Amino acid sequence: MTSEVVENEFEFYSKAEKYWKDVPATVDGMLGGYGHISSIDINSSRKFLQRFLRDGPNRTGTTRALDCGAGIGRITKRLLLPLFTTVDMVDVTEDFLTKAKSYLGEEGRRVRNYFCCGLQDFSPEPNSYDVIWIQWVIGHLTDNHLSDFLKRCRAGLRPNGIVVIKDNMAQEGVIMDDVDSSVCRDLDVVRRIIRRAGLHLLAEERQENFPDEIYHVYTFAMR
């Protein structure tokens, strides 16, 4: 539980904002010096996502996606824009969103909105998104804020839409990282928060071929 490791909520959020302001607006910056894993990450995410986009009665649409904690648009550029007609991006760091406009190149014209906002304060437009993608950012939300945000995401989905979380998982409990002011939760804690938000887990997958020294990374799809 984040309530056990986050002593001051205001400080938890403001410290994280300050940390990201000093991070270079590059792929390597977004990935904490692990820029070389970007292609492995994107390829796995594409395979995971495409199983929901295939033909069938409950097929997830490809009209519009939302990239949460989007940074400079690494996921928007390589995963979402190739699959969706339009994409919206939300990130707390204004410099990253400014950089995204050049980083995304020509295809960036299909990014409809750049929202500069922390996810604890962000509400996706209701009934608007086929996919809401949330990667490497849930650790910057307290349990209550994460649960509330996921509820708002649920309301933001179009019919057959899905919410996807991809993030680091702790071996046990909740671990605080004082450097970037984030937490890392174990699988059970994350699953519990997903259930609390009224979402139903459709798929769960562990990322393969990442460096041994980093946390295990899992992807969840839910609606």
mmCIF file of C-alpha atoms in Angstrom:
data_model
loop_
_atom_site.group_PDB
_atom_site.id
_atom_site.type_symbol
_atom_site.label_atom_id
_atom_site.label_comp_id
_atom_site.label_asym_id
_atom_site.label_seq_id
_atom_site.Cartn_x
_atom_site.Cartn_y
_atom_site.Cartn_z
ATOM 1 C CA MET A 1 0.000 0.000 0.000
ATOM 2 C CA THR A 2 1.373 3.427 -0.935
ATOM 3 C CA SER A 3 -0.084 4.854 2.288
ATOM 4 C CA GLU A 4 2.697 2.960 4.097
ATOM 5 C CA VAL A 5 5.561 4.438 2.045
ATOM 6 C CA VAL A 6 4.282 7.865 0.901
ATOM 7 C CA GLU A 7 4.497 10.150 3.919
ATOM 8 C CA ASN A 8 3.557 13.421 2.245
ATOM 9 C CA GLU A 9 1.363 13.257 -0.846
ATOM 10 C CA PHE A 10 2.049 16.810 -2.010
ATOM 11 C CA GLU A 11 5.798 16.230 -1.715
ATOM 12 C CA PHE A 12 5.492 12.861 -3.508
ATOM 13 C CA TYR A 13 3.994 14.554 -6.576
ATOM 14 C CA SER A 14 6.037 17.758 -6.606
ATOM 15 C CA LYS A 15 9.324 15.861 -6.199
ATOM 16 C CA ALA A 16 8.465 13.663 -9.199
ATOM 17 C CA GLU A 17 7.596 16.690 -11.330
ATOM 18 C CA LYS A 18 10.909 18.284 -10.416
ATOM 19 C CA TYR A 19 12.799 15.056 -11.239
ATOM 20 C CA TRP A 20 11.306 14.801 -14.752
ATOM 21 C CA LYS A 21 11.980 18.488 -15.494
ATOM 22 C CA ASP A 22 15.703 17.672 -15.318
ATOM 23 C CA VAL A 23 15.539 14.555 -17.526
ATOM 24 C CA PRO A 24 16.753 14.929 -21.145
ATOM 25 C CA ALA A 25 13.910 14.921 -23.706
ATOM 26 C CA THR A 26 15.316 11.854 -25.504
ATOM 27 C CA VAL A 27 14.356 8.176 -25.777
ATOM 28 C CA ASP A 28 17.266 7.356 -23.475
ATOM 29 C CA GLY A 29 15.997 9.943 -21.003
ATOM 30 C CA MET A 30 12.479 8.489 -21.111
ATOM 31 C CA LEU A 31 13.878 5.022 -20.401
ATOM 32 C CA GLY A 32 16.304 5.971 -17.646
ATOM 33 C CA GLY A 33 19.408 5.175 -19.677
ATOM 34 C CA TYR A 34 17.921 1.993 -21.171
ATOM 35 C CA GLY A 35 17.135 3.426 -24.611
ATOM 36 C CA HIS A 36 18.510 0.244 -26.196
ATOM 37 C CA ILE A 37 15.493 -1.778 -24.945
ATOM 38 C CA SER A 38 12.984 0.439 -26.771
ATOM 39 C CA SER A 39 12.560 -1.815 -29.824
ATOM 40 C CA ILE A 40 12.172 -4.979 -27.710
ATOM 41 C CA ASP A 41 9.533 -3.159 -25.669
ATOM 42 C CA ILE A 42 7.594 -1.823 -28.666
ATOM 43 C CA ASN A 43 7.630 -5.133 -30.562
ATOM 44 C CA SER A 44 6.243 -7.026 -27.555
ATOM 45 C CA SER A 45 3.601 -4.343 -26.953
ATOM 46 C CA ARG A 46 2.509 -4.496 -30.597
ATOM 47 C CA LYS A 47 2.032 -8.281 -30.437
ATOM 48 C CA PHE A 48 0.121 -7.964 -27.173
ATOM 49 C CA LEU A 49 -2.136 -5.223 -28.523
ATOM 50 C CA GLN A 50 -2.826 -6.767 -31.912
ATOM 51 C CA ARG A 51 -4.625 -9.757 -30.394
ATOM 52 C CA PHE A 52 -7.422 -7.321 -29.419
ATOM 53 C CA LEU A 53 -7.454 -5.548 -32.797
ATOM 54 C CA ARG A 54 -8.035 -8.698 -34.879
ATOM 55 C CA ASP A 55 -11.381 -9.425 -36.518
ATOM 56 C CA GLY A 56 -14.203 -10.698 -34.333
ATOM 57 C CA PRO A 57 -17.430 -9.604 -32.653
ATOM 58 C CA ASN A 58 -15.637 -7.988 -29.676
ATOM 59 C CA ARG A 59 -12.780 -6.495 -31.690
ATOM 60 C CA THR A 60 -11.255 -3.339 -30.237
ATOM 61 C CA GLY A 61 -11.504 -0.390 -32.645
ATOM 62 C CA THR A 62 -8.589 1.543 -34.123
ATOM 63 C CA THR A 63 -10.027 5.058 -34.302
ATOM 64 C CA ARG A 64 -8.446 6.736 -31.305
ATOM 65 C CA ALA A 65 -5.872 5.970 -28.599
ATOM 66 C CA LEU A 66 -4.619 7.816 -25.524
ATOM 67 C CA ASP A 67 -0.950 7.657 -24.449
ATOM 68 C CA CYS A 68 -0.660 8.303 -20.688
ATOM 69 C CA GLY A 69 2.672 9.455 -19.293
ATOM 70 C CA ALA A 70 3.584 9.909 -22.937
ATOM 71 C CA GLY A 71 6.861 11.794 -22.513
ATOM 72 C CA ILE A 72 8.267 12.784 -25.923
ATOM 73 C CA GLY A 73 5.957 10.298 -27.659
ATOM 74 C CA ARG A 74 8.119 7.170 -27.957
ATOM 75 C CA ILE A 75 5.041 4.899 -27.685
ATOM 76 C CA THR A 76 2.812 7.241 -29.681
ATOM 77 C CA LYS A 77 5.324 7.271 -32.567
ATOM 78 C CA ARG A 78 6.200 3.591 -32.769
ATOM 79 C CA LEU A 79 3.180 1.751 -31.371
ATOM 80 C CA LEU A 80 0.012 3.858 -31.454
ATOM 81 C CA LEU A 81 0.226 6.053 -34.582
ATOM 82 C CA PRO A 82 0.909 3.039 -36.854
ATOM 83 C CA LEU A 83 -2.267 1.341 -35.525
ATOM 84 C CA PHE A 84 -4.738 4.158 -34.750
ATOM 85 C CA THR A 85 -6.233 6.981 -36.799
ATOM 86 C CA THR A 86 -5.640 9.607 -34.101
ATOM 87 C CA VAL A 87 -3.798 9.699 -30.786
ATOM 88 C CA ASP A 88 -3.975 11.987 -27.752
ATOM 89 C CA MET A 89 -0.986 12.388 -25.419
ATOM 90 C CA VAL A 90 -0.904 13.343 -21.749
ATOM 91 C CA ASP A 91 2.204 14.073 -19.685
ATOM 92 C CA VAL A 92 3.043 16.239 -16.683
ATOM 93 C CA THR A 93 6.236 17.682 -18.267
ATOM 94 C CA GLU A 94 5.587 20.468 -20.768
ATOM 95 C CA ASP A 95 9.088 20.283 -22.297
ATOM 96 C CA PHE A 96 8.501 16.648 -23.288
ATOM 97 C CA LEU A 97 5.263 17.469 -25.091
ATOM 98 C CA THR A 98 6.974 20.381 -26.873
ATOM 99 C CA LYS A 99 9.790 18.056 -27.986
ATOM 100 C CA ALA A 100 7.185 15.490 -29.143
ATOM 101 C CA LYS A 101 5.991 17.850 -31.854
ATOM 102 C CA SER A 102 9.347 17.578 -33.655
ATOM 103 C CA TYR A 103 10.170 14.001 -32.554
ATOM 104 C CA LEU A 104 6.941 12.603 -34.052
ATOM 105 C CA GLY A 105 7.645 14.079 -37.488
ATOM 106 C CA GLU A 106 4.986 14.153 -40.223
ATOM 107 C CA GLU A 107 2.808 11.512 -38.577
ATOM 108 C CA GLY A 108 2.500 13.802 -35.567
ATOM 109 C CA ARG A 109 -0.240 15.644 -37.468
ATOM 110 C CA ARG A 110 -2.525 12.832 -36.324
ATOM 111 C CA VAL A 111 -1.962 13.689 -32.658
ATOM 112 C CA ARG A 112 -5.127 15.582 -31.805
ATOM 113 C CA ASN A 113 -4.374 16.797 -28.281
ATOM 114 C CA TYR A 114 -1.309 17.329 -26.105
ATOM 115 C CA PHE A 115 -2.545 17.463 -22.511
ATOM 116 C CA CYS A 116 -0.035 18.784 -19.965
ATOM 117 C CA CYS A 117 -1.354 17.327 -16.716
ATOM 118 C CA GLY A 118 -0.573 14.836 -13.952
ATOM 119 C CA LEU A 119 -2.716 11.695 -14.255
ATOM 120 C CA GLN A 120 -4.078 12.224 -10.742
ATOM 121 C CA ASP A 121 -5.810 15.343 -12.141
ATOM 122 C CA PHE A 122 -6.600 14.068 -15.651
ATOM 123 C CA SER A 123 -9.975 12.856 -16.907
ATOM 124 C CA PRO A 124 -10.145 11.165 -20.315
ATOM 125 C CA GLU A 125 -13.065 12.378 -22.391
ATOM 126 C CA PRO A 126 -15.938 9.908 -21.781
ATOM 127 C CA ASN A 127 -16.683 7.257 -24.427
ATOM 128 C CA SER A 128 -13.791 8.416 -26.629
ATOM 129 C CA TYR A 129 -10.920 5.931 -26.744
ATOM 130 C CA ASP A 130 -10.456 2.463 -28.195
ATOM 131 C CA VAL A 131 -7.222 2.000 -26.263
ATOM 132 C CA ILE A 132 -5.856 3.872 -23.258
ATOM 133 C CA TRP A 133 -2.172 2.972 -22.914
ATOM 134 C CA ILE A 134 -0.519 3.601 -19.517
ATOM 135 C CA GLN A 135 3.186 2.684 -19.437
ATOM 136 C CA TRP A 136 5.871 3.215 -16.811
ATOM 137 C CA VAL A 137 3.862 5.841 -14.972
ATOM 138 C CA ILE A 138 1.510 4.146 -12.439
ATOM 139 C CA GLY A 139 4.310 4.342 -9.857
ATOM 140 C CA HIS A 140 3.818 8.110 -9.801
ATOM 141 C CA LEU A 141 0.261 7.748 -8.444
ATOM 142 C CA THR A 142 -0.863 6.816 -4.948
ATOM 143 C CA ASP A 143 -3.156 3.761 -4.694
ATOM 144 C CA ASN A 144 -6.271 5.900 -4.302
ATOM 145 C CA HIS A 145 -5.361 8.184 -7.197
ATOM 146 C CA LEU A 146 -4.499 5.214 -9.407
ATOM 147 C CA SER A 147 -7.806 3.514 -8.652
ATOM 148 C CA ASP A 148 -9.731 6.739 -9.304
ATOM 149 C CA PHE A 149 -7.803 7.372 -12.521
ATOM 150 C CA LEU A 150 -8.567 3.847 -13.772
ATOM 151 C CA LYS A 151 -12.267 4.447 -13.059
ATOM 152 C CA ARG A 152 -12.115 7.578 -15.216
ATOM 153 C CA CYS A 153 -10.295 5.576 -17.911
ATOM 154 C CA ARG A 154 -13.079 2.981 -17.833
ATOM 155 C CA ALA A 155 -15.577 5.772 -18.530
ATOM 156 C CA GLY A 156 -13.302 7.018 -21.345
ATOM 157 C CA LEU A 157 -13.531 3.768 -23.334
ATOM 158 C CA ARG A 158 -15.564 3.277 -26.487
ATOM 159 C CA PRO A 159 -17.449 -0.038 -26.920
ATOM 160 C CA ASN A 160 -14.942 -2.949 -26.797
ATOM 161 C CA GLY A 161 -12.197 -0.516 -25.791
ATOM 162 C CA ILE A 162 -9.393 -1.586 -23.457
ATOM 163 C CA VAL A 163 -7.121 -0.033 -20.857
ATOM 164 C CA VAL A 164 -3.527 -1.324 -20.946
ATOM 165 C CA ILE A 165 -1.023 -0.953 -18.114
ATOM 166 C CA LYS A 166 2.626 -1.870 -18.744
ATOM 167 C CA ASP A 167 4.928 -1.369 -15.801
ATOM 168 C CA ASN A 168 7.571 -2.610 -13.407
ATOM 169 C CA MET A 169 6.451 -5.098 -10.753
ATOM 170 C CA ALA A 170 8.134 -5.584 -7.376
ATOM 171 C CA GLN A 171 8.792 -9.067 -6.033
ATOM 172 C CA GLU A 172 6.816 -8.316 -2.880
ATOM 173 C CA GLY A 173 4.912 -5.389 -1.405
ATOM 174 C CA VAL A 174 5.457 -1.740 -2.355
ATOM 175 C CA ILE A 175 8.950 -0.272 -2.801
ATOM 176 C CA MET A 176 9.653 3.463 -2.707
ATOM 177 C CA ASP A 177 12.179 5.052 -5.085
ATOM 178 C CA ASP A 178 13.301 8.330 -3.560
ATOM 179 C CA VAL A 179 15.279 9.361 -6.657
ATOM 180 C CA ASP A 180 12.298 9.879 -8.993
ATOM 181 C CA SER A 181 9.653 9.830 -6.227
ATOM 182 C CA SER A 182 7.774 6.762 -7.419
ATOM 183 C CA VAL A 183 6.647 3.413 -6.051
ATOM 184 C CA CYS A 184 6.895 -0.094 -7.468
ATOM 185 C CA ARG A 185 4.071 -2.461 -6.501
ATOM 186 C CA ASP A 186 3.902 -6.230 -6.625
ATOM 187 C CA LEU A 187 1.466 -8.066 -8.919
ATOM 188 C CA ASP A 188 -1.124 -8.724 -6.224
ATOM 189 C CA VAL A 189 -1.308 -5.066 -5.227
ATOM 190 C CA VAL A 190 -1.739 -3.979 -8.875
ATOM 191 C CA ARG A 191 -4.427 -6.612 -9.528
ATOM 192 C CA ARG A 192 -6.273 -5.483 -6.404
ATOM 193 C CA ILE A 193 -6.254 -1.837 -7.550
ATOM 194 C CA ILE A 194 -7.526 -2.899 -11.002
ATOM 195 C CA ARG A 195 -10.428 -4.795 -9.385
ATOM 196 C CA ARG A 196 -11.148 -1.871 -7.079
ATOM 197 C CA ALA A 197 -11.520 0.368 -10.139
ATOM 198 C CA GLY A 198 -14.241 -1.966 -11.426
ATOM 199 C CA LEU A 199 -12.125 -3.239 -14.317
ATOM 200 C CA HIS A 200 -11.979 -6.850 -15.455
ATOM 201 C CA LEU A 201 -8.579 -8.330 -16.390
ATOM 202 C CA LEU A 202 -8.573 -9.730 -19.954
ATOM 203 C CA ALA A 203 -4.887 -10.635 -20.327
ATOM 204 C CA GLU A 204 -1.636 -10.460 -18.395
ATOM 205 C CA GLU A 205 1.849 -11.057 -19.781
ATOM 206 C CA ARG A 206 5.414 -10.824 -18.535
ATOM 207 C CA GLN A 207 7.836 -8.979 -20.811
ATOM 208 C CA GLU A 208 10.667 -11.175 -22.085
ATOM 209 C CA ASN A 209 14.235 -10.322 -23.158
ATOM 210 C CA PHE A 210 14.737 -7.331 -20.866
ATOM 211 C CA PRO A 211 18.027 -6.935 -18.947
ATOM 212 C CA ASP A 212 18.254 -9.137 -15.834
ATOM 213 C CA GLU A 213 19.078 -6.244 -13.519
ATOM 214 C CA ILE A 214 15.802 -4.344 -13.991
ATOM 215 C CA TYR A 215 12.426 -5.089 -12.427
ATOM 216 C CA HIS A 216 10.156 -7.657 -14.046
ATOM 217 C CA VAL A 217 7.764 -5.829 -16.388
ATOM 218 C CA TYR A 218 4.162 -6.951 -16.897
ATOM 219 C CA THR A 219 1.430 -5.875 -19.321
ATOM 220 C CA PHE A 220 -2.252 -5.992 -18.366
ATOM 221 C CA ALA A 221 -5.289 -5.487 -20.599
ATOM 222 C CA MET A 222 -8.643 -4.723 -18.974
ATOM 223 C CA ARG A 223 -12.048 -3.256 -19.540
#
